[in-house]
Backbone atoms as SQL, in Angstrom:
CREATE TABLE atoms (id INTEGER PRIMARY KEY, chain TEXT, resi INTEGER, resn TEXT, atom TEXT, x REAL, y REAL, z REAL);
INSERT INTO atoms VALUES
  (1, 'A', 1, 'MET', 'N', 73.376, -24.233, 55.044),
  (2, 'A', 1, 'MET', 'CA', 74.320, -23.336, 54.410),
  (3, 'A', 1, 'MET', 'C', 75.037, -24.017, 53.234),
  (4, 'A', 2, 'ALA', 'N', 75.390, -25.294, 53.389),
  (5, 'A', 2, 'ALA', 'CA', 76.079, -26.013, 52.313),
  (6, 'A', 2, 'ALA', 'C', 75.183, -26.128, 51.078),
  (7, 'A', 3, 'LEU', 'N', 73.880, -26.310, 51.302),
  (8, 'A', 3, 'LEU', 'CA', 72.945, -26.388, 50.186),
  (9, 'A', 3, 'LEU', 'C', 72.893, -25.056, 49.440),
  (10, 'A', 4, 'TYR', 'N', 72.874, -23.958, 50.183),
  (11, 'A', 4, 'TYR', 'CA', 72.834, -22.638, 49.551),
  (12, 'A', 4, 'TYR', 'C', 74.116, -22.358, 48.774),
  (13, 'A', 5, 'ARG', 'N', 75.261, -22.821, 49.302),
  (14, 'A', 5, 'ARG', 'CA', 76.535, -22.587, 48.602),
  (15, 'A', 5, 'ARG', 'C', 76.584, -23.286, 47.255),
  (16, 'A', 6, 'ARG', 'N', 75.841, -24.339, 47.134),
  (17, 'A', 6, 'ARG', 'CA', 75.833, -25.098, 45.878),
  (18, 'A', 6, 'ARG', 'C', 74.506, -24.946, 45.129),
  (19, 'A', 7, 'SER', 'N', 73.720, -23.972, 45.506),
  (20, 'A', 7, 'SER', 'CA', 72.384, -23.826, 44.940),
  (21, 'A', 7, 'SER', 'C', 72.398, -23.523, 43.447),
  (22, 'A', 8, 'LEU', 'N', 73.370, -22.771, 42.965),
  (23, 'A', 8, 'LEU', 'CA', 73.421, -22.474, 41.538),
  (24, 'A', 8, 'LEU', 'C', 73.692, -23.741, 40.740),
  (25, 'A', 9, 'SER', 'N', 74.651, -24.541, 41.176),
  (26, 'A', 9, 'SER', 'CA', 74.939, -25.805, 40.492),
  (27, 'A', 9, 'SER', 'C', 73.739, -26.740, 40.540),
  (28, 'A', 10, 'ILE', 'N', 73.107, -26.812, 41.693),
  (29, 'A', 10, 'ILE', 'CA', 71.932, -27.675, 41.834),
  (30, 'A', 10, 'ILE', 'C', 70.819, -27.217, 40.895),
  (31, 'A', 11, 'ALA', 'N', 70.580, -25.920, 40.834),
  (32, 'A', 11, 'ALA', 'CA', 69.538, -25.391, 39.951),
  (33, 'A', 11, 'ALA', 'C', 69.845, -25.709, 38.490),
  (34, 'A', 12, 'PHE', 'N', 71.102, -25.541, 38.082),
  (35, 'A', 12, 'PHE', 'CA', 71.455, -25.842, 36.689),
  (36, 'A', 12, 'PHE', 'C', 71.341, -27.331, 36.380),
  (37, 'A', 13, 'PHE', 'N', 71.723, -28.196, 37.308),
  (38, 'A', 13, 'PHE', 'CA', 71.571, -29.639, 37.089),
  (39, 'A', 13, 'PHE', 'C', 70.095, -30.020, 36.983),
  (40, 'A', 14, 'ILE', 'N', 69.262, -29.448, 37.835),
  (41, 'A', 14, 'ILE', 'CA', 67.830, -29.738, 37.770),
  (42, 'A', 14, 'ILE', 'C', 67.254, -29.263, 36.439),
  (43, 'A', 15, 'LEU', 'N', 67.618, -28.060, 36.010),
  (44, 'A', 15, 'LEU', 'CA', 67.144, -27.553, 34.719),
  (45, 'A', 15, 'LEU', 'C', 67.628, -28.419, 33.562),
  (46, 'A', 16, 'PHE', 'N', 68.899, -28.825, 33.603),
  (47, 'A', 16, 'PHE', 'CA', 69.455, -29.643, 32.525),
  (48, 'A', 16, 'PHE', 'C', 68.736, -30.985, 32.435),
  (49, 'A', 17, 'PHE', 'N', 68.664, -31.695, 33.564),
  (50, 'A', 17, 'PHE', 'CA', 68.051, -33.026, 33.532),
  (51, 'A', 17, 'PHE', 'C', 66.543, -32.949, 33.303),
  (52, 'A', 18, 'GLY', 'N', 65.908, -31.868, 33.779),
  (53, 'A', 18, 'GLY', 'CA', 64.495, -31.682, 33.492),
  (54, 'A', 18, 'GLY', 'C', 64.246, -31.482, 32.002),
  (55, 'A', 19, 'ALA', 'N', 65.042, -30.630, 31.379),
  (56, 'A', 19, 'ALA', 'CA', 64.909, -30.401, 29.933),
  (57, 'A', 19, 'ALA', 'C', 65.236, -31.668, 29.149),
  (58, 'A', 20, 'PHE', 'N', 66.250, -32.398, 29.606),
  (59, 'A', 20, 'PHE', 'CA', 66.646, -33.647, 28.953),
  (60, 'A', 20, 'PHE', 'C', 65.491, -34.654, 29.004),
  (61, 'A', 21, 'TRP', 'N', 64.858, -34.786, 30.174),
  (62, 'A', 21, 'TRP', 'CA', 63.756, -35.724, 30.341),
  (63, 'A', 21, 'TRP', 'C', 62.534, -35.299, 29.517),
  (64, 'A', 22, 'LEU', 'N', 62.210, -34.009, 29.533),
  (65, 'A', 22, 'LEU', 'CA', 61.066, -33.539, 28.753),
  (66, 'A', 22, 'LEU', 'C', 61.285, -33.735, 27.255),
  (67, 'A', 23, 'HIS', 'N', 62.510, -33.529, 26.795),
  (68, 'A', 23, 'HIS', 'CA', 62.829, -33.794, 25.388),
  (69, 'A', 23, 'HIS', 'C', 62.613, -35.262, 25.075),
  (70, 'A', 24, 'ALA', 'N', 63.088, -36.138, 25.955),
  (71, 'A', 24, 'ALA', 'CA', 62.938, -37.580, 25.742),
  (72, 'A', 24, 'ALA', 'C', 61.464, -37.980, 25.775),
  (73, 'A', 25, 'LYS', 'N', 60.720, -37.439, 26.702),
  (74, 'A', 25, 'LYS', 'CA', 59.300, -37.787, 26.837),
  (75, 'A', 25, 'LYS', 'C', 58.508, -37.344, 25.606),
  (76, 'A', 26, 'GLY', 'N', 58.712, -36.104, 25.176),
  (77, 'A', 26, 'GLY', 'CA', 58.016, -35.612, 23.986),
  (78, 'A', 26, 'GLY', 'C', 58.430, -36.339, 22.722),
  (79, 'A', 27, 'GLY', 'N', 59.728, -36.596, 22.607),
  (80, 'A', 27, 'GLY', 'CA', 60.229, -37.323, 21.441),
  (81, 'A', 27, 'GLY', 'C', 59.693, -38.744, 21.390),
  (82, 'A', 28, 'ALA', 'N', 59.564, -39.376, 22.555),
  (83, 'A', 28, 'ALA', 'CA', 59.043, -40.746, 22.617),
  (84, 'A', 28, 'ALA', 'C', 57.592, -40.792, 22.152),
  (85, 'A', 29, 'GLU', 'N', 56.818, -39.778, 22.506),
  (86, 'A', 29, 'GLU', 'CA', 55.419, -39.738, 22.075),
  (87, 'A', 29, 'GLU', 'C', 55.316, -39.638, 20.550),
  (88, 'A', 30, 'VAL', 'N', 56.091, -38.740, 19.978),
  (89, 'A', 30, 'VAL', 'CA', 56.074, -38.572, 18.517),
  (90, 'A', 30, 'VAL', 'C', 56.600, -39.836, 17.828),
  (91, 'A', 31, 'TYR', 'N', 57.695, -40.374, 18.340),
  (92, 'A', 31, 'TYR', 'CA', 58.292, -41.579, 17.771),
  (93, 'A', 31, 'TYR', 'C', 57.318, -42.757, 17.841),
  (94, 'A', 32, 'SER', 'N', 56.597, -42.872, 18.960),
  (95, 'A', 32, 'SER', 'CA', 55.629, -43.961, 19.117),
  (96, 'A', 32, 'SER', 'C', 54.497, -43.850, 18.104),
  (97, 'A', 33, 'ILE', 'N', 54.040, -42.627, 17.869),
  (98, 'A', 33, 'ILE', 'CA', 52.974, -42.420, 16.869),
  (99, 'A', 33, 'ILE', 'C', 53.473, -42.844, 15.491),
  (100, 'A', 34, 'GLU', 'N', 54.696, -42.457, 15.160),
  (101, 'A', 34, 'GLU', 'CA', 55.266, -42.846, 13.862),
  (102, 'A', 34, 'GLU', 'C', 55.434, -44.354, 13.770),
  (103, 'A', 35, 'GLN', 'N', 55.866, -44.975, 14.860),
  (104, 'A', 35, 'GLN', 'CA', 56.039, -46.428, 14.884),
  (105, 'A', 35, 'GLN', 'C', 54.695, -47.138, 14.691),
  (106, 'A', 36, 'GLN', 'N', 53.652, -46.644, 15.328),
  (107, 'A', 36, 'GLN', 'CA', 52.340, -47.263, 15.221),
  (108, 'A', 36, 'GLN', 'C', 51.779, -47.141, 13.813),
  (109, 'A', 37, 'HIS', 'N', 52.083, -46.039, 13.126),
  (110, 'A', 37, 'HIS', 'CA', 51.645, -45.893, 11.733),
  (111, 'A', 37, 'HIS', 'C', 52.312, -46.921, 10.829),
  (112, 'A', 38, 'GLU', 'N', 53.487, -47.368, 11.228),
  (113, 'A', 38, 'GLU', 'CA', 54.201, -48.391, 10.465),
  (114, 'A', 38, 'GLU', 'C', 53.883, -49.803, 10.958),
  (115, 'A', 39, 'GLY', 'N', 52.951, -49.923, 11.903),
  (116, 'A', 39, 'GLY', 'CA', 52.554, -51.226, 12.420),
  (117, 'A', 39, 'GLY', 'C', 53.504, -51.786, 13.473),
  (118, 'A', 40, 'LYS', 'N', 54.348, -50.947, 14.022),
  (119, 'A', 40, 'LYS', 'CA', 55.299, -51.378, 15.043),
  (120, 'A', 40, 'LYS', 'C', 54.796, -50.936, 16.417),
  (121, 'A', 41, 'PRO', 'N', 55.269, -51.564, 17.481),
  (122, 'A', 41, 'PRO', 'CA', 54.794, -51.185, 18.814),
  (123, 'A', 41, 'PRO', 'C', 55.338, -49.827, 19.269),
  (124, 'A', 42, 'ALA', 'N', 54.584, -49.203, 20.162),
  (125, 'A', 42, 'ALA', 'CA', 55.016, -47.929, 20.753),
  (126, 'A', 42, 'ALA', 'C', 56.207, -48.173, 21.673),
  (127, 'A', 43, 'VAL', 'N', 56.962, -47.130, 21.937),
  (128, 'A', 43, 'VAL', 'CA', 58.131, -47.245, 22.811),
  (129, 'A', 43, 'VAL', 'C', 57.926, -46.409, 24.066),
  (130, 'A', 44, 'THR', 'N', 58.608, -46.801, 25.126),
  (131, 'A', 44, 'THR', 'CA', 58.595, -46.005, 26.345),
  (132, 'A', 44, 'THR', 'C', 59.635, -44.894, 26.215),
  (133, 'A', 45, 'THR', 'N', 59.623, -43.988, 27.157),
  (134, 'A', 45, 'THR', 'CA', 60.596, -42.900, 27.150),
  (135, 'A', 45, 'THR', 'C', 62.011, -43.438, 27.266),
  (136, 'A', 46, 'VAL', 'N', 62.214, -44.407, 28.147),
  (137, 'A', 46, 'VAL', 'CA', 63.554, -44.993, 28.334),
  (138, 'A', 46, 'VAL', 'C', 63.997, -45.733, 27.076),
  (139, 'A', 47, 'GLU', 'N', 63.086, -46.450, 26.431),
  (140, 'A', 47, 'GLU', 'CA', 63.430, -47.135, 25.177),
  (141, 'A', 47, 'GLU', 'C', 63.802, -46.129, 24.092),
  (142, 'A', 48, 'TYR', 'N', 63.060, -45.027, 24.049),
  (143, 'A', 48, 'TYR', 'CA', 63.363, -43.992, 23.053),
  (144, 'A', 48, 'TYR', 'C', 64.744, -43.400, 23.285),
  (145, 'A', 49, 'MET', 'N', 65.138, -43.283, 24.551),
  (146, 'A', 49, 'MET', 'CA', 66.450, -42.721, 24.870),
  (147, 'A', 49, 'MET', 'C', 67.593, -43.615, 24.382),
  (148, 'A', 50, 'SER', 'N', 67.306, -44.852, 24.044),
  (149, 'A', 50, 'SER', 'CA', 68.354, -45.744, 23.532),
  (150, 'A', 50, 'SER', 'C', 68.418, -45.747, 22.006),
  (151, 'A', 51, 'THR', 'N', 67.569, -44.939, 21.362),
  (152, 'A', 51, 'THR', 'CA', 67.596, -44.898, 19.895),
  (153, 'A', 51, 'THR', 'C', 68.603, -43.863, 19.395),
  (154, 'A', 52, 'SER', 'N', 69.091, -44.084, 18.208),
  (155, 'A', 52, 'SER', 'CA', 70.030, -43.131, 17.611),
  (156, 'A', 52, 'SER', 'C', 69.331, -41.813, 17.285),
  (157, 'A', 53, 'ARG', 'N', 68.046, -41.861, 17.017),
  (158, 'A', 53, 'ARG', 'CA', 67.291, -40.643, 16.710),
  (159, 'A', 53, 'ARG', 'C', 67.308, -39.672, 17.897),
  (160, 'A', 54, 'PHE', 'N', 67.091, -40.203, 19.098),
  (161, 'A', 54, 'PHE', 'CA', 67.102, -39.359, 20.294),
  (162, 'A', 54, 'PHE', 'C', 68.442, -38.667, 20.444),
  (163, 'A', 55, 'TRP', 'N', 69.523, -39.411, 20.305),
  (164, 'A', 55, 'TRP', 'CA', 70.858, -38.830, 20.500),
  (165, 'A', 55, 'TRP', 'C', 71.218, -37.871, 19.381),
  (166, 'A', 56, 'PHE', 'N', 70.778, -38.157, 18.167),
  (167, 'A', 56, 'PHE', 'CA', 71.008, -37.240, 17.055),
  (168, 'A', 56, 'PHE', 'C', 70.319, -35.903, 17.326),
  (169, 'A', 57, 'GLU', 'N', 69.053, -35.960, 17.743),
  (170, 'A', 57, 'GLU', 'CA', 68.314, -34.733, 18.052),
  (171, 'A', 57, 'GLU', 'C', 68.963, -33.978, 19.213),
  (172, 'A', 58, 'SER', 'N', 69.386, -34.727, 20.227),
  (173, 'A', 58, 'SER', 'CA', 69.992, -34.095, 21.404),
  (174, 'A', 58, 'SER', 'C', 71.285, -33.380, 21.044),
  (175, 'A', 59, 'PHE', 'N', 72.144, -34.047, 20.282),
  (176, 'A', 59, 'PHE', 'CA', 73.420, -33.426, 19.939),
  (177, 'A', 59, 'PHE', 'C', 73.246, -32.243, 18.995),
  (178, 'A', 60, 'GLN', 'N', 72.259, -32.298, 18.126),
  (179, 'A', 60, 'GLN', 'CA', 71.990, -31.140, 17.275),
  (180, 'A', 60, 'GLN', 'C', 71.571, -29.950, 18.126),
  (181, 'A', 61, 'ASN', 'N', 70.719, -30.186, 19.095),
  (182, 'A', 61, 'ASN', 'CA', 70.256, -29.125, 19.977),
  (183, 'A', 61, 'ASN', 'C', 71.413, -28.594, 20.821),
  (184, 'A', 62, 'TRP', 'N', 72.207, -29.478, 21.388),
  (185, 'A', 62, 'TRP', 'CA', 73.332, -29.058, 22.216),
  (186, 'A', 62, 'TRP', 'C', 74.340, -28.264, 21.407),
  (187, 'A', 63, 'GLN', 'N', 74.554, -28.670, 20.159),
  (188, 'A', 63, 'GLN', 'CA', 75.507, -27.966, 19.306),
  (189, 'A', 63, 'GLN', 'C', 75.090, -26.502, 19.151),
  (190, 'A', 64, 'SER', 'N', 73.821, -26.270, 18.889),
  (191, 'A', 64, 'SER', 'CA', 73.367, -24.887, 18.717),
  (192, 'A', 64, 'SER', 'C', 73.403, -24.119, 20.038),
  (193, 'A', 65, 'GLU', 'N', 73.074, -24.784, 21.143),
  (194, 'A', 65, 'GLU', 'CA', 73.118, -24.116, 22.444),
  (195, 'A', 65, 'GLU', 'C', 74.550, -23.752, 22.828),
  (196, 'A', 66, 'PHE', 'N', 75.466, -24.695, 22.657),
  (197, 'A', 66, 'PHE', 'CA', 76.861, -24.423, 23.002),
  (198, 'A', 66, 'PHE', 'C', 77.438, -23.324, 22.128),
  (199, 'A', 67, 'LEU', 'N', 77.068, -23.310, 20.855),
  (200, 'A', 67, 'LEU', 'CA', 77.547, -22.257, 19.961),
  (201, 'A', 67, 'LEU', 'C', 77.068, -20.893, 20.454),
  (202, 'A', 68, 'SER', 'N', 75.816, -20.805, 20.857),
  (203, 'A', 68, 'SER', 'CA', 75.312, -19.510, 21.323),
  (204, 'A', 68, 'SER', 'C', 75.970, -19.094, 22.638),
  (205, 'A', 69, 'ILE', 'N', 76.185, -20.040, 23.543),
  (206, 'A', 69, 'ILE', 'CA', 76.828, -19.707, 24.819),
  (207, 'A', 69, 'ILE', 'C', 78.274, -19.283, 24.602),
  (208, 'A', 70, 'VAL', 'N', 79.005, -20.048, 23.798),
  (209, 'A', 70, 'VAL', 'CA', 80.401, -19.707, 23.522),
  (210, 'A', 70, 'VAL', 'C', 80.490, -18.354, 22.823),
  (211, 'A', 71, 'SER', 'N', 79.561, -18.094, 21.931),
  (212, 'A', 71, 'SER', 'CA', 79.554, -16.793, 21.249),
  (213, 'A', 71, 'SER', 'C', 79.332, -15.660, 22.238),
  (214, 'A', 72, 'LEU', 'N', 78.354, -15.818, 23.113),
  (215, 'A', 72, 'LEU', 'CA', 78.070, -14.756, 24.087),
  (216, 'A', 72, 'LEU', 'C', 79.240, -14.535, 25.029),
  (217, 'A', 73, 'VAL', 'N', 79.783, -15.603, 25.578),
  (218, 'A', 73, 'VAL', 'CA', 80.886, -15.468, 26.529),
  (219, 'A', 73, 'VAL', 'C', 82.147, -14.990, 25.819),
  (220, 'A', 74, 'GLY', 'N', 82.494, -15.653, 24.736),
  (221, 'A', 74, 'GLY', 'CA', 83.716, -15.313, 24.018),
  (222, 'A', 74, 'GLY', 'C', 83.713, -13.893, 23.480),
  (223, 'A', 75, 'LEU', 'N', 82.629, -13.525, 22.850),
  (224, 'A', 75, 'LEU', 'CA', 82.571, -12.182, 22.284),
  (225, 'A', 75, 'LEU', 'C', 82.506, -11.116, 23.367),
  (226, 'A', 76, 'SER', 'N', 81.877, -11.415, 24.509),
  (227, 'A', 76, 'SER', 'CA', 81.810, -10.416, 25.579),
  (228, 'A', 76, 'SER', 'C', 83.172, -10.185, 26.220),
  (229, 'A', 77, 'ILE', 'N', 84.079, -11.131, 26.074),
  (230, 'A', 77, 'ILE', 'CA', 85.430, -10.955, 26.607),
  (231, 'A', 77, 'ILE', 'C', 86.235, -10.010, 25.717),
  (232, 'A', 78, 'PHE', 'N', 86.110, -10.183, 24.406),
  (233, 'A', 78, 'PHE', 'CA', 86.975, -9.466, 23.473),
  (234, 'A', 78, 'PHE', 'C', 86.359, -8.218, 22.867),
  (235, 'A', 79, 'LEU', 'N', 85.043, -8.118, 22.837),
  (236, 'A', 79, 'LEU', 'CA', 84.392, -6.972, 22.216),
  (237, 'A', 79, 'LEU', 'C', 83.757, -6.084, 23.270),
  (238, 'A', 80, 'ARG', 'N', 83.544, -4.849, 22.945),
  (239, 'A', 80, 'ARG', 'CA', 82.948, -3.882, 23.868),
  (240, 'A', 80, 'ARG', 'C', 81.793, -3.174, 23.169),
  (241, 'A', 81, 'GLN', 'N', 80.789, -2.801, 23.941),
  (242, 'A', 81, 'GLN', 'CA', 79.669, -2.028, 23.434),
  (243, 'A', 81, 'GLN', 'C', 79.689, -0.674, 24.114),
  (244, 'A', 82, 'HIS', 'N', 79.801, 0.369, 23.337),
  (245, 'A', 82, 'HIS', 'CA', 79.862, 1.726, 23.873),
  (246, 'A', 82, 'HIS', 'C', 78.615, 2.019, 24.704),
  (247, 'A', 83, 'GLY', 'N', 78.812, 2.494, 25.927),
  (248, 'A', 83, 'GLY', 'CA', 77.710, 2.874, 26.796),
  (249, 'A', 83, 'GLY', 'C', 77.118, 1.749, 27.624),
  (250, 'A', 84, 'SER', 'N', 77.617, 0.527, 27.470),
  (251, 'A', 84, 'SER', 'CA', 77.096, -0.595, 28.240),
  (252, 'A', 84, 'SER', 'C', 77.581, -0.506, 29.682),
  (253, 'A', 85, 'PRO', 'N', 76.690, -0.689, 30.671),
  (254, 'A', 85, 'PRO', 'CA', 77.122, -0.609, 32.070),
  (255, 'A', 85, 'PRO', 'C', 78.026, -1.778, 32.468),
  (256, 'A', 86, 'GLU', 'N', 77.986, -2.870, 31.728),
  (257, 'A', 86, 'GLU', 'CA', 78.815, -4.031, 32.033),
  (258, 'A', 86, 'GLU', 'C', 80.203, -3.933, 31.419),
  (259, 'A', 87, 'SER', 'N', 80.436, -2.973, 30.583),
  (260, 'A', 87, 'SER', 'CA', 81.679, -2.875, 29.838),
  (261, 'A', 87, 'SER', 'C', 82.517, -1.708, 30.335),
  (262, 'A', 88, 'LYS', 'N', 83.828, -1.894, 30.244),
  (263, 'A', 88, 'LYS', 'CA', 84.714, -0.767, 30.548),
  (264, 'A', 88, 'LYS', 'C', 84.604, 0.241, 29.418),
  (265, 'A', 89, 'PRO', 'N', 85.072, 1.450, 29.611),
  (266, 'A', 89, 'PRO', 'CA', 85.051, 2.415, 28.510),
  (267, 'A', 89, 'PRO', 'C', 85.770, 1.847, 27.281),
  (268, 'A', 90, 'VAL', 'N', 85.189, 2.042, 26.142),
  (269, 'A', 90, 'VAL', 'CA', 85.696, 1.440, 24.911),
  (270, 'A', 90, 'VAL', 'C', 87.146, 1.816, 24.636),
  (271, 'A', 91, 'ASP', 'N', 87.515, 3.038, 24.887),
  (272, 'A', 91, 'ASP', 'CA', 88.865, 3.478, 24.556),
  (273, 'A', 91, 'ASP', 'C', 89.844, 3.321, 25.735),
  (274, 'A', 92, 'ALA', 'N', 89.417, 2.728, 26.847),
  (275, 'A', 92, 'ALA', 'CA', 90.299, 2.558, 28.011),
  (276, 'A', 92, 'ALA', 'C', 91.198, 1.325, 27.816),
  (277, 'A', 93, 'SER', 'N', 92.455, 1.462, 28.192),
  (278, 'A', 93, 'SER', 'CA', 93.361, 0.313, 28.091),
  (279, 'A', 93, 'SER', 'C', 93.160, -0.614, 29.283),
  (280, 'A', 94, 'ASN', 'N', 93.662, -1.847, 29.157),
  (281, 'A', 94, 'ASN', 'CA', 93.564, -2.804, 30.250),
  (282, 'A', 94, 'ASN', 'C', 94.297, -2.312, 31.484),
  (283, 'A', 95, 'GLY', 'N', 95.390, -1.574, 31.290),
  (284, 'A', 95, 'GLY', 'CA', 96.150, -1.042, 32.413),
  (285, 'A', 95, 'GLY', 'C', 95.340, -0.051, 33.239),
  (286, 'A', 96, 'GLU', 'N', 94.432, 0.670, 32.606),
  (287, 'A', 96, 'GLU', 'CA', 93.627, 1.649, 33.321),
  (288, 'A', 96, 'GLU', 'C', 92.475, 1.004, 34.102),
  (289, 'A', 97, 'THR', 'N', 91.964, -0.102, 33.585),
  (290, 'A', 97, 'THR', 'CA', 90.755, -0.685, 34.200),
  (291, 'A', 97, 'THR', 'C', 90.982, -2.050, 34.837),
  (292, 'A', 98, 'GLY', 'N', 92.008, -2.755, 34.420),
  (293, 'A', 98, 'GLY', 'CA', 92.248, -4.108, 34.939),
  (294, 'A', 98, 'GLY', 'C', 93.059, -4.096, 36.212),
  (295, 'A', 99, 'LYS', 'N', 93.207, -5.259, 36.798),
  (296, 'A', 99, 'LYS', 'CA', 94.011, -5.369, 38.019),
  (297, 'A', 99, 'LYS', 'C', 95.168, -6.304, 37.800);
């Protein structure tokens, strides 16, 4: 039962770290190919994770993801779409629909 109570958090952590690892693994492969073209040795996934390039790419990606999430959540709080089943009636006041 305790596992089920935390299943959403567990699922999100697994998805986050899985995506993080796959990004690092794919980036390491591309980075290694570029390094070999320059006559330098290939890098492992863990070595690639210590480069500034990996963190630059990660933060750029996170920035766009966070912007989209904040936009969806923030705008859904303050804006309404007429006829949406998730939204209160557009012309209804908070006193009529809120608690």
